[in-house]
XYZ file of C-alpha atoms in Angstrom:
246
model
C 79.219 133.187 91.804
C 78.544 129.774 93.631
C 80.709 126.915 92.812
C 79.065 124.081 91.448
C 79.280 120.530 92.049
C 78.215 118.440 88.584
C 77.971 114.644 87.874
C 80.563 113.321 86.240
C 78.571 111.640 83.279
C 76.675 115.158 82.451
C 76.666 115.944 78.657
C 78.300 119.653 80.093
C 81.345 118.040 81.888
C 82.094 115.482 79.520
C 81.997 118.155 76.648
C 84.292 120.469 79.165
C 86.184 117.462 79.511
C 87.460 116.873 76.165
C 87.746 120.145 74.941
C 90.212 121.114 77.964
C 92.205 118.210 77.139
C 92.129 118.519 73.475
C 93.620 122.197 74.064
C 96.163 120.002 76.744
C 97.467 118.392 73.876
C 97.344 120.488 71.146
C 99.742 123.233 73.953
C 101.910 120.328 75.117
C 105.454 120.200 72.610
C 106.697 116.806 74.308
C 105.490 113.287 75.067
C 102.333 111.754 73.529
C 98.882 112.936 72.972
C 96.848 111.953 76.495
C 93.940 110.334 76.035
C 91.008 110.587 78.583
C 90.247 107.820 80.773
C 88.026 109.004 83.929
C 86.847 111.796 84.595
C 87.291 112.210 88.539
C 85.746 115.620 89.398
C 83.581 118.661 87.712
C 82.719 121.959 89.318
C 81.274 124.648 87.368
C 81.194 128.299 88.146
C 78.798 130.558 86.316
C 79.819 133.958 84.820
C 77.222 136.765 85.858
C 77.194 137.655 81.838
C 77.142 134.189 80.223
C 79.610 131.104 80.228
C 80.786 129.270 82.886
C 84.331 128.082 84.151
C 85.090 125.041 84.668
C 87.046 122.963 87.546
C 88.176 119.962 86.083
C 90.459 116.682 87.590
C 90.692 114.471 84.612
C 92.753 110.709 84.732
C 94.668 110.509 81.699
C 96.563 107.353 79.915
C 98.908 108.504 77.262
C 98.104 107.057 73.557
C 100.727 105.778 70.852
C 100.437 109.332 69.199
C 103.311 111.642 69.818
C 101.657 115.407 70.710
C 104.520 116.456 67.272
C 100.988 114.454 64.941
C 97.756 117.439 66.360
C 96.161 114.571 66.287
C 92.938 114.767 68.497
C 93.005 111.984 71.503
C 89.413 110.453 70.197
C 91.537 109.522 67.013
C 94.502 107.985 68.945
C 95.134 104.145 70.131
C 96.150 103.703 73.982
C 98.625 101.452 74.903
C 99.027 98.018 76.392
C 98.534 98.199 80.222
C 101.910 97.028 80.539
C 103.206 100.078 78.571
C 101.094 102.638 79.584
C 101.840 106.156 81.526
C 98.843 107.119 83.273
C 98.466 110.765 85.007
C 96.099 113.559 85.852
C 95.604 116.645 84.657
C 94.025 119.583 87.200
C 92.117 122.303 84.384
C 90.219 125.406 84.314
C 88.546 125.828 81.392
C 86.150 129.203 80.417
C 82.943 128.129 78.102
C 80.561 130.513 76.850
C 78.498 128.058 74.014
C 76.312 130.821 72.754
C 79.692 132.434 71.552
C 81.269 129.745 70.672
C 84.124 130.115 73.181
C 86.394 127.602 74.820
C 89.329 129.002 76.180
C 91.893 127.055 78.773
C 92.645 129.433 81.396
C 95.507 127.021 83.443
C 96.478 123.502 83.393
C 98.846 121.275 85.354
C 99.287 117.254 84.410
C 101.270 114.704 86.559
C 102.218 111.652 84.751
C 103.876 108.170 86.151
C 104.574 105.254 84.176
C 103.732 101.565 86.209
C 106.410 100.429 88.375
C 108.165 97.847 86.688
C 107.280 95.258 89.941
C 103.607 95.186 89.401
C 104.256 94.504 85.616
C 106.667 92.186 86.191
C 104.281 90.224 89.314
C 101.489 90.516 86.251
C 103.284 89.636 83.320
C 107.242 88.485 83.767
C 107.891 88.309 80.406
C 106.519 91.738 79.327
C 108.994 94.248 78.048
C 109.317 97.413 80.624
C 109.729 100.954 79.562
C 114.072 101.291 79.735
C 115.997 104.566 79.734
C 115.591 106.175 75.662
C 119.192 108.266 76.600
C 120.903 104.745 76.724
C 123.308 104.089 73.470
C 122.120 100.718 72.275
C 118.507 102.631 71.885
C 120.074 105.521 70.222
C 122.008 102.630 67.940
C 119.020 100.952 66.753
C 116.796 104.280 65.686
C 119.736 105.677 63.938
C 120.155 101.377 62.169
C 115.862 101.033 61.508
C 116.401 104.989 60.152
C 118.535 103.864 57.619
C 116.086 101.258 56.339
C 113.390 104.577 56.096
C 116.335 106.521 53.995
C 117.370 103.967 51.946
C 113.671 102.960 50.957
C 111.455 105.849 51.236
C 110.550 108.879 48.504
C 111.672 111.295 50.627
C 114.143 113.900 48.693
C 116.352 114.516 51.752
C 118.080 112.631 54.210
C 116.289 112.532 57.447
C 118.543 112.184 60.769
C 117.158 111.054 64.502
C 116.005 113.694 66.772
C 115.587 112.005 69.569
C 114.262 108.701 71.289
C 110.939 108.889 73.088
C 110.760 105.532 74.207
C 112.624 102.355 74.236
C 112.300 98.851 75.460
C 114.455 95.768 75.301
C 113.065 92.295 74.921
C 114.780 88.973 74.547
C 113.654 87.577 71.997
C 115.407 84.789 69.604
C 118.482 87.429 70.864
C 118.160 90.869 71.882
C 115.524 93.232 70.533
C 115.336 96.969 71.018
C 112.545 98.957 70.108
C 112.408 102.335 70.294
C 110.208 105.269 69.152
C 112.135 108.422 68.394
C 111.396 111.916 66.502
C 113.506 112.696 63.246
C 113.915 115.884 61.526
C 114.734 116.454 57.664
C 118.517 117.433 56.539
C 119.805 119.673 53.942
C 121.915 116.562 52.385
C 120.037 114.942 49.426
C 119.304 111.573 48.656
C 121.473 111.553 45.783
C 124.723 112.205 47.661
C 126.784 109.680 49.454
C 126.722 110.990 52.658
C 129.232 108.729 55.330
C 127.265 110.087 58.396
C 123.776 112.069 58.462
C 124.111 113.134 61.728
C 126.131 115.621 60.505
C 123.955 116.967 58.000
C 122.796 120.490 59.197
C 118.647 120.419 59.719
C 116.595 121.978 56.514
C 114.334 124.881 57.444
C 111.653 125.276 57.607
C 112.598 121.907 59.736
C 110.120 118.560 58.390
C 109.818 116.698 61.745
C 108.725 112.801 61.290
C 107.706 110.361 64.159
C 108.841 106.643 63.936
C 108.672 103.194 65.927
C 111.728 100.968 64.862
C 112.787 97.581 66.492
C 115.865 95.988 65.546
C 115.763 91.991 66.376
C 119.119 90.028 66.665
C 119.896 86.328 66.717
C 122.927 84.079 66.251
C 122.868 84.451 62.050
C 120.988 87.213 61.192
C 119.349 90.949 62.207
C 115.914 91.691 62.005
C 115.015 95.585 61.198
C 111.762 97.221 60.918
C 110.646 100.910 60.857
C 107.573 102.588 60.140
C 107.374 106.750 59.615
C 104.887 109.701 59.843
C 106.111 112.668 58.385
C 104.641 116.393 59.640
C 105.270 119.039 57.871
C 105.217 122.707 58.988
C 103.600 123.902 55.635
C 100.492 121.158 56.063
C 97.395 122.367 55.563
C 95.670 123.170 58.965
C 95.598 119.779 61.080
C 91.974 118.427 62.795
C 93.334 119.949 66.003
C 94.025 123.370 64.618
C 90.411 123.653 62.557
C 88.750 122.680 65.156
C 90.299 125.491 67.797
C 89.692 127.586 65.143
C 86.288 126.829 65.007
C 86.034 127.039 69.033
C-alpha cells in the first residue's frame, strides 16, 4: 500500500498521536510520563482489509508525573523550561477504528535534558538538574521521608527507592530537592525501628512517588515532603480502562 503523507493538525494524526504516546507511557517502567509537545511528522499506510498504520515523529517534554502514577499525559503538568527534558519519540502505531483497535507495533524515544549553559546564559540563578546518585540527595529523601513516616496514616514504614531527580539551590543556605520513588516495608509503625532501610520490602510491594526539599540556614532546617501512594491492588487506573477499552 502507498505511504501517505498527512498534515500534522489532521483530527487522524493528532488522535494517532496521543494514543501512541499514551501506550509510550503506560509501557515505559522509568522516568516521567512524556507529554506531547509537537507533532513533527505523520505518514499513514492503509491496510488492504481496514485500518491503517501509522508513521509517527512526535517532540516530547517530560511532565512532573513519574510513568510509576498511569496517569495519562493530558492529565499531567510540564515543567519549568529550565527543568525540562525534552525528546522524541519515532512510533508505529496500527488503527483499525471500526474495531476499535489501537495497537503500538514499535517505539524508540531519545530524551536530553537542556545544557546547563543555555539555562544558566537565560536564567543564572535557576537551579540545574544535579546527579540524583550523589549522597547529600540520597540524605535529604531519606530526612523529608521521615517527616511522611512520622506524620502520615500509613500502617507500615515506607523506605526510599530511589532518587529521580535532584537539584541544589542556595537559598538562605543550601537546599536540596529531590524527587525519589519509595516502596512500603514489612516493619510497622508501631515499632521503633533505628534504621528502615533495613526493613525487608512488603509484597505485594506499595510503591509511592514523592518531591522533598530540605532547606538549611545558620539556626534552623527547613523540611517538606509531599507523597502519592500506588498500590498494586488499585482498582484499574485511567490508563489501564482506557487500553482496555482500545
Amino acid at each position: 500500500a502507498a505511504l501517505l503523507s498527512l498534515r500534522c493538525d489532521e483530527a487522524a494524526v493528532e488522535e494517532a498521536a496521543d494514543l501512541a504516546l499514551c501506550q509510550v507511557n503506560a509501557d515505559r517502567q522509568e522516568g516521567y510520563v512524556l507529554s506531547l509537545y509537537r507533532i513533527v511528522s505523520a505518514r499513514e499506510q492503509p491496510q488492504e482489509i481496514t485500518g491503517s498504520v501509522f508513521y509517527l515523529i512526535l517532540d516530547v517534554v517530560d511532565t512532573e508525573c513519574h510513568v510509576r502514577s498511569k496517569k495519562l499525559w493530558k492529565n499531567c503538568n510540564t515543567r519549568p523550561a529550565h527543568s525540562t527534558v525534552y525528546g522524541q519519540c519515532k512510533a508505529i502505531i496500527y488503527i483499525n477504528q471500526a474495531r476499535n483497535i489501537a495497537h503500538l507495533n514499535t517505539y524508540e524515544c531519545t530524551l536530553q535534558p537542556v545544557p546547563r549553559r543555555y539555562i544558566w546564559s537565560v536564567c543564572p540563578d535557576c537551579p540545574a538538574d544535579d546527579s540524583p546518585d550523589k549522597t547529600e540527595y540520597l540524605g535529604a529523601a531519606v530526612q523529608s521521608l521521615a517527616k511522611f513516616n512520622a506524620e502520615s496514616e500509613q500502617t507500615h514504614y515506607f523506605s526510599v527507592l530511589n532518587v529521580t531527580r535532584a537539584l541544589m539551590q542556595w537559598v538562605i543556605g543550601p537546599a536540596y530537592f529531590v524527587e525519589f520513588l519509595i516502596q512500603e516495608t514489612s516493619c510497622s509503625k508501631d515499632d521503633t525501628v533505628a534504621d528502615i532501610s533495613m526493613c525487608e520490602p512488603l509484597p505485594p510491594e506499595k510503591i509511592g512517588f514523592c518531591k522533598g526539599s530540605v532547606v538549611n540556614s545558620r539556626v534552623e532546617q527547613f523540611v517538606t515532603i509531599s507523597c502519592e501512594i500506588y498500590s498494586q491492588q488499585d482498582p484499574a487506573t485511567e490508563e489501564e480502562n482506557q487500553e482496555a477499552h482500545q
